[in-house]
PDB file of C-alpha atoms in Angstrom:
ATOM      1  CA  UNK A  12     104.055  84.788 136.072  1.00  0.00           C
ATOM      2  CA  UNK A  13     100.571  83.939 137.183  1.00  0.00           C
ATOM      3  CA  UNK A  14      99.237  84.399 133.661  1.00  0.00           C
ATOM      4  CA  UNK A  15     102.058  82.282 132.248  1.00  0.00           C
ATOM      5  CA  UNK A  16     100.938  79.354 134.407  1.00  0.00           C
ATOM      6  CA  UNK A  17      97.282  79.986 133.692  1.00  0.00           C
ATOM      7  CA  UNK A  18      97.511  80.262 129.899  1.00  0.00           C
ATOM      8  CA  UNK A  19     100.154  77.564 129.416  1.00  0.00           C
ATOM      9  CA  UNK A  20      97.909  75.085 131.226  1.00  0.00           C
ATOM     10  CA  UNK A  21      94.910  76.319 129.259  1.00  0.00           C
ATOM     11  CA  UNK A  22      96.505  76.076 125.804  1.00  0.00           C
ATOM     12  CA  UNK A  23      98.966  73.197 126.057  1.00  0.00           C
ATOM     13  CA  UNK A  24      98.188  71.356 129.276  1.00  0.00           C
ATOM     14  CA  UNK A  25     101.787  71.740 130.526  1.00  0.00           C
ATOM     15  CA  UNK A  26     103.493  74.043 132.980  1.00  0.00           C
ATOM     16  CA  UNK A  27     106.086  76.697 132.168  1.00  0.00           C
ATOM     17  CA  UNK A  28     109.629  76.280 133.500  1.00  0.00           C
ATOM     18  CA  UNK A  29     111.351  79.349 134.919  1.00  0.00           C
ATOM     19  CA  UNK A  30     115.142  79.197 135.371  1.00  0.00           C
ATOM     20  CA  UNK A  31     117.063  81.938 137.123  1.00  0.00           C
ATOM     21  CA  UNK A  32     120.817  81.877 136.519  1.00  0.00           C
ATOM     22  CA  UNK A  33     123.027  84.474 134.828  1.00  0.00           C
ATOM     23  CA  UNK A  34     120.136  84.899 132.427  1.00  0.00           C
ATOM     24  CA  UNK A  35     116.498  84.425 133.365  1.00  0.00           C
ATOM     25  CA  UNK A  36     114.843  81.953 130.979  1.00  0.00           C
ATOM     26  CA  UNK A  37     111.317  80.730 130.524  1.00  0.00           C
ATOM     27  CA  UNK A  38     110.375  77.527 128.739  1.00  0.00           C
ATOM     28  CA  UNK A  39     106.755  77.280 127.681  1.00  0.00           C
ATOM     29  CA  UNK A  40     105.719  73.884 126.313  1.00  0.00           C
ATOM     30  CA  UNK A  41     103.277  74.085 123.426  1.00  0.00           C
ATOM     31  CA  UNK A  42     101.181  71.351 121.902  1.00  0.00           C
ATOM     32  CA  UNK A  43     100.537  70.985 118.165  1.00  0.00           C
ATOM     33  CA  UNK A  44      96.975  72.196 118.639  1.00  0.00           C
ATOM     34  CA  UNK A  45      98.195  75.378 120.344  1.00  0.00           C
ATOM     35  CA  UNK A  46     100.591  76.290 117.530  1.00  0.00           C
ATOM     36  CA  UNK A  47      98.412  75.205 114.605  1.00  0.00           C
ATOM     37  CA  UNK A  48      96.283  78.362 114.669  1.00  0.00           C
ATOM     38  CA  UNK A  49      99.104  80.900 115.138  1.00  0.00           C
ATOM     39  CA  UNK A  50     100.280  82.890 112.125  1.00  0.00           C
ATOM     40  CA  UNK A  51      99.376  82.539 108.469  1.00  0.00           C
ATOM     41  CA  UNK A  52     100.246  79.360 106.661  1.00  0.00           C
ATOM     42  CA  UNK A  53     102.486  79.495 103.603  1.00  0.00           C
ATOM     43  CA  UNK A  54      99.487  78.698 101.405  1.00  0.00           C
ATOM     44  CA  UNK A  55      97.476  81.575 102.902  1.00  0.00           C
ATOM     45  CA  UNK A  56     100.422  83.974 102.590  1.00  0.00           C
ATOM     46  CA  UNK A  57     100.885  83.111  98.915  1.00  0.00           C
ATOM     47  CA  UNK A  58      97.155  83.614  98.236  1.00  0.00           C
ATOM     48  CA  UNK A  59      97.312  87.033  99.922  1.00  0.00           C
ATOM     49  CA  UNK A  60     100.337  87.977  97.803  1.00  0.00           C
ATOM     50  CA  UNK A  61      98.545  86.881  94.606  1.00  0.00           C
ATOM     51  CA  UNK A  62      95.481  88.869  95.675  1.00  0.00           C
ATOM     52  CA  UNK A  63      97.596  92.013  96.199  1.00  0.00           C
ATOM     53  CA  UNK A  64      99.298  91.632  92.803  1.00  0.00           C
ATOM     54  CA  UNK A  65      95.931  91.321  91.090  1.00  0.00           C
ATOM     55  CA  UNK A  66      94.723  94.364  92.998  1.00  0.00           C
ATOM     56  CA  UNK A  67      97.750  96.408  91.940  1.00  0.00           C
ATOM     57  CA  UNK A  68      97.214  95.371  88.321  1.00  0.00           C
ATOM     58  CA  UNK A  69      93.561  96.388  88.668  1.00  0.00           C
ATOM     59  CA  UNK A  70      94.668  99.741  90.093  1.00  0.00           C
ATOM     60  CA  UNK A  71      97.016 100.322  87.150  1.00  0.00           C
ATOM     61  CA  UNK A  72      94.208  99.462  84.731  1.00  0.00           C
ATOM     62  CA  UNK A  73      91.849 101.751  86.679  1.00  0.00           C
ATOM     63  CA  UNK A  74      94.284 104.589  85.914  1.00  0.00           C
ATOM     64  CA  UNK A  75      93.788 104.202  82.148  1.00  0.00           C
ATOM     65  CA  UNK A  76      92.109 107.564  82.471  1.00  0.00           C
ATOM     66  CA  UNK A  77      93.646 110.128  84.879  1.00  0.00           C
ATOM     67  CA  UNK A  78      92.556 109.507  88.481  1.00  0.00           C
ATOM     68  CA  UNK A  79      93.117 111.431  91.701  1.00  0.00           C
ATOM     69  CA  UNK A  80      94.703 109.801  94.748  1.00  0.00           C
ATOM     70  CA  UNK A  81      91.317 109.861  96.432  1.00  0.00           C
ATOM     71  CA  UNK A  82      89.640 108.034  93.529  1.00  0.00           C
ATOM     72  CA  UNK A  83      92.410 105.425  93.498  1.00  0.00           C
ATOM     73  CA  UNK A  84      92.121 104.966  97.251  1.00  0.00           C
ATOM     74  CA  UNK A  85      88.345 104.518  97.082  1.00  0.00           C
ATOM     75  CA  UNK A  86      88.774 101.999  94.259  1.00  0.00           C
ATOM     76  CA  UNK A  87      91.119  99.956  96.479  1.00  0.00           C
ATOM     77  CA  UNK A  88      88.848 100.360  99.519  1.00  0.00           C
ATOM     78  CA  UNK A  89      91.625 101.877 101.670  1.00  0.00           C
ATOM     79  CA  UNK A  90      91.437 104.870 104.002  1.00  0.00           C
ATOM     80  CA  UNK A  91      94.967 105.854 105.141  1.00  0.00           C
ATOM     81  CA  UNK A  92      96.265 108.608 102.845  1.00  0.00           C
ATOM     82  CA  UNK A  93      99.943 108.430 103.836  1.00  0.00           C
ATOM     83  CA  UNK A  94     100.031 104.632 103.880  1.00  0.00           C
ATOM     84  CA  UNK A  95      98.350 104.476 100.461  1.00  0.00           C
ATOM     85  CA  UNK A  96     100.853 106.916  98.974  1.00  0.00           C
ATOM     86  CA  UNK A  97     103.844 105.068 100.438  1.00  0.00           C
ATOM     87  CA  UNK A  98     102.645 101.551  99.649  1.00  0.00           C
ATOM     88  CA  UNK A  99     101.017 102.016  96.247  1.00  0.00           C
ATOM     89  CA  UNK A 100     101.525 105.360  94.504  1.00  0.00           C
ATOM     90  CA  UNK A 101     105.273 105.878  95.061  1.00  0.00           C
ATOM     91  CA  UNK A 102     106.284 102.322  94.053  1.00  0.00           C
ATOM     92  CA  UNK A 103     104.115 102.508  90.925  1.00  0.00           C
ATOM     93  CA  UNK A 104     105.632 105.874  90.004  1.00  0.00           C
ATOM     94  CA  UNK A 105     109.175 104.554  90.532  1.00  0.00           C
ATOM     95  CA  UNK A 106     108.410 101.412  88.505  1.00  0.00           C
ATOM     96  CA  UNK A 107     107.089 103.570  85.666  1.00  0.00           C
ATOM     97  CA  UNK A 108     103.625 101.981  85.727  1.00  0.00           C
ATOM     98  CA  UNK A 109     101.811 105.256  86.360  1.00  0.00           C
ATOM     99  CA  UNK A 110     102.721 108.893  85.819  1.00  0.00           C
ATOM    100  CA  UNK A 111     101.690 112.219  87.340  1.00  0.00           C
ATOM    101  CA  UNK A 112      99.604 114.558  85.201  1.00  0.00           C
ATOM    102  CA  UNK A 113     101.227 117.568  86.903  1.00  0.00           C
ATOM    103  CA  UNK A 114     104.834 116.352  87.429  1.00  0.00           C
ATOM    104  CA  UNK A 115     106.164 119.840  88.269  1.00  0.00           C
ATOM    105  CA  UNK A 116     103.830 120.052  91.291  1.00  0.00           C
ATOM    106  CA  UNK A 117     103.670 116.629  92.999  1.00  0.00           C
ATOM    107  CA  UNK A 118     101.589 118.003  95.904  1.00  0.00           C
ATOM    108  CA  UNK A 119      99.093 119.878  93.745  1.00  0.00           C
ATOM    109  CA  UNK A 120      95.433 119.465  94.694  1.00  0.00           C
ATOM    110  CA  UNK A 121      94.794 118.913  90.969  1.00  0.00           C
ATOM    111  CA  UNK A 122      97.318 116.074  90.770  1.00  0.00           C
ATOM    112  CA  UNK A 123      96.124 112.963  88.987  1.00  0.00           C
ATOM    113  CA  UNK A 124      97.824 109.740  87.991  1.00  0.00           C
ATOM    114  CA  UNK A 125      97.533 107.884  84.734  1.00  0.00           C
ATOM    115  CA  UNK A 126      98.691 104.559  83.362  1.00  0.00           C
ATOM    116  CA  UNK A 127     101.848 104.442  81.236  1.00  0.00           C
ATOM    117  CA  UNK A 128     101.799 101.766  78.537  1.00  0.00           C
ATOM    118  CA  UNK A 129     104.666  99.273  78.058  1.00  0.00           C
ATOM    119  CA  UNK A 130     106.600 101.528  75.660  1.00  0.00           C
ATOM    120  CA  UNK A 131     106.683 104.314  78.249  1.00  0.00           C
ATOM    121  CA  UNK A 132     104.117 106.385  76.356  1.00  0.00           C
ATOM    122  CA  UNK A 133     101.087 107.636  78.247  1.00  0.00           C
ATOM    123  CA  UNK A 134      98.035 105.616  77.215  1.00  0.00           C
TER     124      UNK A 134
END
């Protein structure tokens, strides 16, 4: 409660209102200046989405020759193995944009991924 008073005054100049009835409620007044910097704007979000799409297209092009997961990850500048596999490799495999070089052994240490051209033939 103390911090609510402190930070509400600091950021919006108002005071919070605490109401205790059947349900405890808190009303925190915010000024335009306080809310202007919170969260990404629609313009920023759309630029980030465009950036990711370009990056995914670059990754697909990077796989014109067979590449390991590690090589792909380094190309993207990412470090989390599981997150990279879930966010990039699996969706690209499902979409048919890339293909495994050793499909019978998906967890093989020799596994590489390569680009599939638009006709579904490995390029």
